[in-house]
């Protein structure tokens, strides 16, 4: 094991992450224990903290390392779910999408979406069968009439949000004028609006922090797993030291996503609620494809009937996704076969654009926490959520366990409110406030226009910082960049040589406020450097040198952290770290 519980930084101060574990050990009891630090566990943590509940959360790895860090980055009503008749989910999703655009504008941005259409009447007859049987049957392409009907219904669900415009339809000529690289036999293009979350990992951290700030009693720690249970409570293990301790709570919330059944099993109550499917994505560094997308998400039906996407995320292009039945035991990775599928689907829409393995900057894969679905095809499995309740008596105490089955990124706030309501009911407590309408972290007072952004940056400037540096911080932290700048300005800041987007001082901020356990946490979940394919061996070395004194790593540990990051990037994300010098 790498860290010891009493390890300090090089200047003798305690390491914040270790202090967090210590707080759990010193007082190993809470009203509610949440297991799982994906967006749904974290959202529920914030909600309960705001109700004044003494809540604790443990995450076995880093926050957002599961499905929450592997999504298609869409905050959407889920037009596709209309086909499955999931009207409740679409309604809730649209409301939440519209709210998030306002409450978290630093990370959730409007997403214009275009569907290229190649037939007019196709699919009209097969659609009702799909709707009724939830089976694909013989693949029949969805044509213009069907898509028009779907979008009209989707507008109807969006009607009172007022946040996004209604859909529009254009013919071949206009479609090709806007996107000349589209397949020439395109007949129509339909455009509608959803949203995308550019930085899901940081949005999760913001939600977490809002919970911590709302209630000093609320405790959340990553790198702590639930590994067993006994008469005395739940056995938790510190994954950085290997040490275990027992924790008790009146309500246990199992928000471990695809791992819910495994977690119930270690808690001593076997379940078979889950039936996850794997989905992968690649991130391409491909200027021609980026330009071909013309700033819009291309959302379309591939030849196998799956709805897939290609869309610009900053200066990269995200392509996904697959839907393959899988178990949660082995880590999900994007395979060669899936990459072949992605290249093929790009060719289906943009036949003249050539994409190769060298263009892949990053890849990722995750398991959707779907309900067990027996013989229903993955694409038709409900994306809605439900809460399974169990009560048991331990000695004098009655323990309630709530297991979350399903749950999308988009609906996390509403879902968290439902889970929190169930926990409050079990505790006999009343809700004090709602999270609806509550700005999230650095989304509060976030500048909405270019002019507002320039003004914000000018006002935030400190001696020694230029506008570009402040812009990077504003993008990364939203308006919380102000407090980050205050921290950075206390000592001289020197940007790394390997990237001008990070400094040793900012790494110190992350260690102090963001529970860094491993070097790779910063590359994948505190910055977008890995996502954009910007990790080099020079960056690994500089980052490791900055982290070592802060986390009390000796030379062996530092070298191990670099190797660990390289192997995670290679094995899980197909990234071979190269030197800048090559
Ligand atoms: C490929 C793909 C594409 C998707 N696209 C979208 C999309 O575009 N829009 C959308 O709204 N949704 C999308 N989703 C769905 C969405 O990402 C997930 O449903 C959501 O993130 C689930 O969050 P969660 O917190 O419930 O689970 P997770 O994020 O999986 O979190 C569960 C956590 O529990 C932890 N854990 C497990 N066991 C233990 C234990 N014993 N002790 C402590 N911790 C434990 C895990 O490490 C994990 O971090 C997509 C999902 C996938 C996989």
Short mmCIF file of N, CA and C and ligand atoms in Angstrom, two decimals, residues 35-41 58-60 65-68 70-74 76 224-226 255-257 259 263 279 281 321 366-369 404 407-410, ligand 1:
data_model
loop_
_atom_site.label_atom_id
_atom_site.label_comp_id
_atom_site.label_asym_id
_atom_site.label_seq_id
_atom_site.Cartn_x
_atom_site.Cartn_y
_atom_site.Cartn_z
N UNK A 35 -23.02 5.14 -0.41
CA UNK A 35 -21.89 4.40 -1.00
C UNK A 35 -21.91 4.67 -2.50
N UNK A 36 -20.83 5.26 -3.02
CA UNK A 36 -20.76 5.57 -4.45
C UNK A 36 -20.68 7.06 -4.70
N UNK A 37 -19.59 7.49 -5.34
CA UNK A 37 -19.36 8.91 -5.60
C UNK A 37 -19.46 9.25 -7.07
N UNK A 38 -20.46 8.64 -7.76
CA UNK A 38 -20.81 9.12 -9.10
C UNK A 38 -21.77 10.29 -8.92
N UNK A 39 -22.31 10.81 -10.01
CA UNK A 39 -23.14 12.01 -9.91
C UNK A 39 -24.38 11.77 -9.05
N UNK A 40 -24.93 10.56 -9.08
CA UNK A 40 -26.16 10.34 -8.30
C UNK A 40 -25.90 10.25 -6.80
N UNK A 41 -24.81 9.60 -6.41
CA UNK A 41 -24.45 9.57 -4.99
C UNK A 41 -24.12 10.97 -4.50
N UNK A 58 -18.89 7.64 0.77
CA UNK A 58 -17.59 7.04 0.43
C UNK A 58 -17.60 6.61 -1.03
N UNK A 59 -16.47 6.81 -1.68
CA UNK A 59 -16.28 6.40 -3.08
C UNK A 59 -15.00 5.57 -3.12
N UNK A 60 -15.07 4.40 -3.75
CA UNK A 60 -13.92 3.50 -3.66
C UNK A 60 -12.72 3.95 -4.50
N UNK A 65 -15.52 8.35 -11.41
CA UNK A 65 -14.69 7.44 -12.20
C UNK A 65 -15.51 6.33 -12.87
N UNK A 66 -16.79 6.22 -12.50
CA UNK A 66 -17.63 5.16 -13.09
C UNK A 66 -18.37 5.67 -14.31
N UNK A 67 -19.65 5.29 -14.44
CA UNK A 67 -20.43 5.70 -15.61
C UNK A 67 -20.48 7.22 -15.75
N UNK A 68 -20.46 7.92 -14.61
CA UNK A 68 -20.58 9.38 -14.66
C UNK A 68 -19.42 10.04 -15.41
N UNK A 70 -18.07 8.54 -18.05
CA UNK A 70 -17.96 7.82 -19.34
C UNK A 70 -19.16 8.08 -20.23
N UNK A 71 -19.90 9.14 -19.95
CA UNK A 71 -21.15 9.36 -20.69
C UNK A 71 -20.88 10.01 -22.04
N UNK A 72 -21.94 10.14 -22.82
CA UNK A 72 -21.83 10.84 -24.12
C UNK A 72 -21.85 12.34 -23.92
N UNK A 73 -21.81 12.79 -22.68
CA UNK A 73 -21.76 14.21 -22.34
C UNK A 73 -23.02 14.95 -22.78
N UNK A 74 -24.10 14.24 -22.96
CA UNK A 74 -25.34 14.92 -23.35
C UNK A 74 -26.24 15.14 -22.14
N UNK A 76 -29.80 15.76 -21.94
CA UNK A 76 -30.84 15.74 -22.98
C UNK A 76 -32.16 15.17 -22.48
N UNK A 224 -12.24 5.24 -0.50
CA UNK A 224 -12.72 4.41 0.62
C UNK A 224 -13.86 3.52 0.09
N UNK A 225 -13.73 2.20 0.25
CA UNK A 225 -14.75 1.26 -0.27
C UNK A 225 -15.57 0.65 0.83
N UNK A 226 -16.80 0.31 0.47
CA UNK A 226 -17.60 -0.55 1.36
C UNK A 226 -17.24 -1.99 0.99
N UNK A 255 -25.56 3.71 -4.00
CA UNK A 255 -25.57 4.44 -5.29
C UNK A 255 -24.33 4.03 -6.07
N UNK A 256 -24.10 2.72 -6.14
CA UNK A 256 -22.87 2.27 -6.79
C UNK A 256 -23.07 1.88 -8.25
N UNK A 257 -24.11 2.39 -8.87
CA UNK A 257 -24.27 2.26 -10.32
C UNK A 257 -24.33 0.80 -10.75
N UNK A 259 -22.53 -1.45 -10.12
CA UNK A 259 -22.03 -2.37 -9.09
C UNK A 259 -23.02 -2.54 -7.92
N UNK A 263 -22.38 -4.59 -4.43
CA UNK A 263 -22.32 -3.88 -3.14
C UNK A 263 -23.35 -4.48 -2.18
N UNK A 279 -20.76 1.03 -22.99
CA UNK A 279 -20.74 2.00 -24.09
C UNK A 279 -19.37 2.65 -24.15
N UNK A 281 -16.53 5.41 -26.32
CA UNK A 281 -16.41 6.62 -27.15
C UNK A 281 -14.95 6.78 -27.57
N UNK A 321 -21.90 5.99 -29.69
CA UNK A 321 -21.43 5.06 -28.71
C UNK A 321 -22.01 3.68 -28.99
N UNK A 366 -17.63 2.91 -20.41
CA UNK A 366 -18.24 2.75 -19.09
C UNK A 366 -19.43 1.82 -19.17
N UNK A 367 -19.93 1.46 -18.00
CA UNK A 367 -21.08 0.56 -17.95
C UNK A 367 -22.30 1.34 -17.47
N UNK A 368 -23.34 1.34 -18.29
CA UNK A 368 -24.59 2.03 -17.90
C UNK A 368 -25.25 1.23 -16.77
N UNK A 369 -25.67 1.92 -15.72
CA UNK A 369 -26.31 1.18 -14.62
C UNK A 369 -27.78 0.91 -14.93
N UNK A 404 -30.24 2.29 -5.61
CA UNK A 404 -30.63 3.03 -6.81
C UNK A 404 -30.42 2.14 -8.04
N UNK A 407 -30.74 5.61 -13.65
CA UNK A 407 -30.45 7.02 -13.34
C UNK A 407 -29.46 7.62 -14.31
N UNK A 408 -29.91 8.59 -15.08
CA UNK A 408 -29.06 9.23 -16.08
C UNK A 408 -28.32 10.43 -15.48
N UNK A 409 -27.37 10.94 -16.21
CA UNK A 409 -26.69 12.18 -15.79
C UNK A 409 -27.71 13.31 -15.74
N UNK A 410 -28.48 13.40 -16.81
CA UNK A 410 -29.39 14.53 -16.98
C UNK A 410 -30.33 14.73 -15.79
C1 LIG B 1 -21.56 5.04 -22.55
C2 LIG B 1 -22.49 5.85 -21.72
C3 LIG B 1 -23.12 6.96 -22.28
C4 LIG B 1 -24.00 7.71 -21.50
N1 LIG B 1 -24.50 8.86 -22.01
C5 LIG B 1 -25.31 9.64 -21.25
C6 LIG B 1 -25.73 10.89 -21.73
O1 LIG B 1 -25.32 11.33 -22.79
N2 LIG B 1 -26.57 11.60 -20.94
C7 LIG B 1 -27.02 11.15 -19.74
O2 LIG B 1 -27.83 11.84 -19.12
N3 LIG B 1 -26.59 9.98 -19.23
C8 LIG B 1 -25.74 9.22 -19.96
N4 LIG B 1 -25.26 8.05 -19.47
C9 LIG B 1 -25.76 7.56 -18.19
C10 LIG B 1 -25.06 8.21 -17.01
O3 LIG B 1 -23.70 8.46 -17.27
C11 LIG B 1 -25.15 7.30 -15.80
O4 LIG B 1 -26.41 6.73 -15.71
C12 LIG B 1 -24.85 8.06 -14.51
O5 LIG B 1 -23.62 8.72 -14.63
C13 LIG B 1 -24.84 7.09 -13.36
O6 LIG B 1 -24.32 7.74 -12.23
P1 LIG B 1 -24.23 6.96 -10.86
O7 LIG B 1 -23.71 7.91 -9.86
O8 LIG B 1 -25.53 6.32 -10.55
O9 LIG B 1 -23.22 5.76 -11.15
P2 LIG B 1 -21.63 5.80 -11.35
O10 LIG B 1 -21.18 7.05 -11.97
O11 LIG B 1 -21.23 4.54 -12.04
O12 LIG B 1 -21.09 5.81 -9.86
C14 LIG B 1 -21.05 4.68 -9.05
C15 LIG B 1 -19.80 4.79 -8.21
O13 LIG B 1 -19.82 3.80 -7.19
C16 LIG B 1 -18.49 3.46 -6.89
N5 LIG B 1 -18.47 2.19 -6.17
C17 LIG B 1 -18.74 0.95 -6.66
N6 LIG B 1 -18.65 0.04 -5.68
C18 LIG B 1 -18.30 0.70 -4.55
C19 LIG B 1 -18.05 0.31 -3.21
N7 LIG B 1 -18.13 -0.99 -2.83
N8 LIG B 1 -17.68 1.25 -2.29
C20 LIG B 1 -17.58 2.56 -2.66
N9 LIG B 1 -17.83 2.98 -3.93
C21 LIG B 1 -18.18 2.07 -4.85
C22 LIG B 1 -17.84 3.38 -8.26
O14 LIG B 1 -16.43 3.51 -8.19
C23 LIG B 1 -18.53 4.55 -8.98
O15 LIG B 1 -17.74 5.72 -8.96
C24 LIG B 1 -24.32 7.30 -20.18
C25 LIG B 1 -23.66 6.20 -19.61
C26 LIG B 1 -22.74 5.50 -20.36
C27 LIG B 1 -21.98 4.37 -19.73
#
